[in-house]
JSON list of C-alpha atoms in Angstrom, two decimals:
[
{"chain": "A", "resi": 228, "resn": "UNK", "atom": "CA", "xyz": [24.34, -21.89, -7.92]},
{"chain": "A", "resi": 229, "resn": "UNK", "atom": "CA", "xyz": [24.08, -18.74, -9.97]},
{"chain": "A", "resi": 230, "resn": "UNK", "atom": "CA", "xyz": [23.95, -18.69, -13.73]},
{"chain": "A", "resi": 231, "resn": "UNK", "atom": "CA", "xyz": [25.73, -15.58, -14.88]},
{"chain": "A", "resi": 232, "resn": "UNK", "atom": "CA", "xyz": [24.06, -13.90, -17.79]},
{"chain": "A", "resi": 233, "resn": "UNK", "atom": "CA", "xyz": [25.23, -10.64, -19.20]},
{"chain": "A", "resi": 234, "resn": "UNK", "atom": "CA", "xyz": [21.93, -8.81, -19.51]},
{"chain": "A", "resi": 235, "resn": "UNK", "atom": "CA", "xyz": [23.23, -6.56, -22.28]},
{"chain": "A", "resi": 236, "resn": "UNK", "atom": "CA", "xyz": [24.63, -9.44, -24.26]},
{"chain": "A", "resi": 237, "resn": "UNK", "atom": "CA", "xyz": [22.17, -11.43, -26.31]},
{"chain": "A", "resi": 238, "resn": "UNK", "atom": "CA", "xyz": [24.32, -13.20, -28.85]},
{"chain": "A", "resi": 239, "resn": "UNK", "atom": "CA", "xyz": [21.47, -13.86, -31.28]},
{"chain": "A", "resi": 240, "resn": "UNK", "atom": "CA", "xyz": [20.82, -10.12, -31.39]},
{"chain": "A", "resi": 241, "resn": "UNK", "atom": "CA", "xyz": [24.50, -9.41, -32.02]},
{"chain": "A", "resi": 242, "resn": "UNK", "atom": "CA", "xyz": [24.61, -12.07, -34.74]},
{"chain": "A", "resi": 243, "resn": "UNK", "atom": "CA", "xyz": [21.49, -10.64, -36.36]},
{"chain": "A", "resi": 244, "resn": "UNK", "atom": "CA", "xyz": [23.02, -7.19, -36.26]},
{"chain": "A", "resi": 245, "resn": "UNK", "atom": "CA", "xyz": [26.12, -8.31, -38.17]},
{"chain": "A", "resi": 246, "resn": "UNK", "atom": "CA", "xyz": [24.05, -10.49, -40.54]},
{"chain": "A", "resi": 247, "resn": "UNK", "atom": "CA", "xyz": [21.91, -7.50, -41.45]},
{"chain": "A", "resi": 248, "resn": "UNK", "atom": "CA", "xyz": [24.96, -5.42, -42.32]},
{"chain": "A", "resi": 249, "resn": "UNK", "atom": "CA", "xyz": [26.55, -8.28, -44.27]},
{"chain": "A", "resi": 250, "resn": "UNK", "atom": "CA", "xyz": [23.35, -8.58, -46.31]},
{"chain": "A", "resi": 251, "resn": "UNK", "atom": "CA", "xyz": [23.30, -4.83, -46.90]},
{"chain": "A", "resi": 252, "resn": "UNK", "atom": "CA", "xyz": [26.91, -4.95, -48.07]},
{"chain": "A", "resi": 253, "resn": "UNK", "atom": "CA", "xyz": [26.20, -7.83, -50.43]},
{"chain": "A", "resi": 254, "resn": "UNK", "atom": "CA", "xyz": [23.26, -5.92, -51.90]},
{"chain": "A", "resi": 255, "resn": "UNK", "atom": "CA", "xyz": [25.38, -2.79, -52.22]},
{"chain": "A", "resi": 256, "resn": "UNK", "atom": "CA", "xyz": [28.20, -4.69, -53.88]},
{"chain": "A", "resi": 257, "resn": "UNK", "atom": "CA", "xyz": [25.81, -6.15, -56.45]},
{"chain": "A", "resi": 258, "resn": "UNK", "atom": "CA", "xyz": [23.99, -2.88, -57.11]},
{"chain": "A", "resi": 259, "resn": "UNK", "atom": "CA", "xyz": [24.82, -0.38, -59.77]},
{"chain": "A", "resi": 260, "resn": "UNK", "atom": "CA", "xyz": [24.86, 2.85, -57.83]},
{"chain": "A", "resi": 261, "resn": "UNK", "atom": "CA", "xyz": [26.86, 6.04, -58.23]},
{"chain": "A", "resi": 262, "resn": "UNK", "atom": "CA", "xyz": [30.01, 6.40, -56.16]},
{"chain": "A", "resi": 263, "resn": "UNK", "atom": "CA", "xyz": [28.38, 9.17, -54.10]},
{"chain": "A", "resi": 264, "resn": "UNK", "atom": "CA", "xyz": [25.42, 6.96, -53.34]},
{"chain": "A", "resi": 265, "resn": "UNK", "atom": "CA", "xyz": [27.74, 4.09, -52.49]},
{"chain": "A", "resi": 266, "resn": "UNK", "atom": "CA", "xyz": [29.78, 6.28, -50.17]},
{"chain": "A", "resi": 267, "resn": "UNK", "atom": "CA", "xyz": [26.60, 7.35, -48.36]},
{"chain": "A", "resi": 268, "resn": "UNK", "atom": "CA", "xyz": [25.54, 3.73, -47.97]},
{"chain": "A", "resi": 269, "resn": "UNK", "atom": "CA", "xyz": [29.00, 2.71, -46.76]},
{"chain": "A", "resi": 270, "resn": "UNK", "atom": "CA", "xyz": [28.94, 5.47, -44.15]},
{"chain": "A", "resi": 271, "resn": "UNK", "atom": "CA", "xyz": [25.54, 4.31, -42.90]},
{"chain": "A", "resi": 272, "resn": "UNK", "atom": "CA", "xyz": [26.64, 0.69, -42.78]},
{"chain": "A", "resi": 273, "resn": "UNK", "atom": "CA", "xyz": [29.85, 1.66, -40.99]},
{"chain": "A", "resi": 274, "resn": "UNK", "atom": "CA", "xyz": [27.79, 3.44, -38.34]},
{"chain": "A", "resi": 275, "resn": "UNK", "atom": "CA", "xyz": [25.55, 0.38, -38.02]},
{"chain": "A", "resi": 276, "resn": "UNK", "atom": "CA", "xyz": [28.54, -1.96, -37.67]},
{"chain": "A", "resi": 277, "resn": "UNK", "atom": "CA", "xyz": [29.87, 0.30, -34.90]},
{"chain": "A", "resi": 278, "resn": "UNK", "atom": "CA", "xyz": [26.53, -0.11, -33.14]},
{"chain": "A", "resi": 279, "resn": "UNK", "atom": "CA", "xyz": [26.84, -3.89, -33.57]},
{"chain": "A", "resi": 280, "resn": "UNK", "atom": "CA", "xyz": [30.33, -3.64, -32.07]},
{"chain": "A", "resi": 281, "resn": "UNK", "atom": "CA", "xyz": [28.90, -1.80, -29.06]},
{"chain": "A", "resi": 282, "resn": "UNK", "atom": "CA", "xyz": [26.51, -4.71, -28.52]},
{"chain": "A", "resi": 283, "resn": "UNK", "atom": "CA", "xyz": [29.32, -7.19, -29.13]},
{"chain": "A", "resi": 284, "resn": "UNK", "atom": "CA", "xyz": [31.53, -5.48, -26.57]},
{"chain": "A", "resi": 285, "resn": "UNK", "atom": "CA", "xyz": [28.91, -6.18, -23.90]},
{"chain": "A", "resi": 286, "resn": "UNK", "atom": "CA", "xyz": [29.58, -9.87, -24.44]},
{"chain": "A", "resi": 287, "resn": "UNK", "atom": "CA", "xyz": [32.40, -10.97, -22.20]},
{"chain": "A", "resi": 288, "resn": "UNK", "atom": "CA", "xyz": [32.94, -14.15, -24.13]},
{"chain": "A", "resi": 289, "resn": "UNK", "atom": "CA", "xyz": [31.15, -14.27, -27.43]},
{"chain": "A", "resi": 290, "resn": "UNK", "atom": "CA", "xyz": [30.87, -17.65, -29.09]},
{"chain": "A", "resi": 291, "resn": "UNK", "atom": "CA", "xyz": [32.52, -18.71, -32.32]},
{"chain": "A", "resi": 292, "resn": "UNK", "atom": "CA", "xyz": [29.35, -18.15, -34.37]},
{"chain": "A", "resi": 293, "resn": "UNK", "atom": "CA", "xyz": [29.13, -14.57, -33.19]},
{"chain": "A", "resi": 294, "resn": "UNK", "atom": "CA", "xyz": [32.82, -13.99, -33.81]},
{"chain": "A", "resi": 295, "resn": "UNK", "atom": "CA", "xyz": [32.68, -15.39, -37.33]},
{"chain": "A", "resi": 296, "resn": "UNK", "atom": "CA", "xyz": [29.65, -13.28, -38.22]},
{"chain": "A", "resi": 297, "resn": "UNK", "atom": "CA", "xyz": [31.50, -10.24, -36.93]},
{"chain": "A", "resi": 298, "resn": "UNK", "atom": "CA", "xyz": [34.62, -11.08, -38.95]},
{"chain": "A", "resi": 299, "resn": "UNK", "atom": "CA", "xyz": [32.47, -11.70, -42.00]},
{"chain": "A", "resi": 300, "resn": "UNK", "atom": "CA", "xyz": [30.76, -8.31, -41.75]},
{"chain": "A", "resi": 301, "resn": "UNK", "atom": "CA", "xyz": [34.08, -6.52, -41.28]},
{"chain": "A", "resi": 302, "resn": "UNK", "atom": "CA", "xyz": [35.68, -8.35, -44.22]},
{"chain": "A", "resi": 303, "resn": "UNK", "atom": "CA", "xyz": [32.69, -7.60, -46.45]},
{"chain": "A", "resi": 304, "resn": "UNK", "atom": "CA", "xyz": [32.86, -3.96, -45.45]},
{"chain": "A", "resi": 305, "resn": "UNK", "atom": "CA", "xyz": [36.56, -3.75, -46.27]},
{"chain": "A", "resi": 306, "resn": "UNK", "atom": "CA", "xyz": [35.93, -5.43, -49.61]},
{"chain": "A", "resi": 307, "resn": "UNK", "atom": "CA", "xyz": [32.86, -3.41, -50.59]},
{"chain": "A", "resi": 308, "resn": "UNK", "atom": "CA", "xyz": [33.66, -0.01, -49.11]},
{"chain": "A", "resi": 309, "resn": "UNK", "atom": "CA", "xyz": [37.43, 0.13, -49.48]}
]
């Protein structure tokens, strides 16, 4: 029998990608930076989350851990960079 693996989908990598951005958002939220500096950081994090999404989209059926980390990063972004 054949075990189907999506070569572009490594869930631990996707999870790590979102975790990294969540951590960056937490740090940003707790930092005392100017609004310009914050906007620059938010733009960079937004770009990074898009890259995580590209990886995520290679996963035909991501597990619940991956999905929750993704939701968490998106919620943190909305909260921190609104």
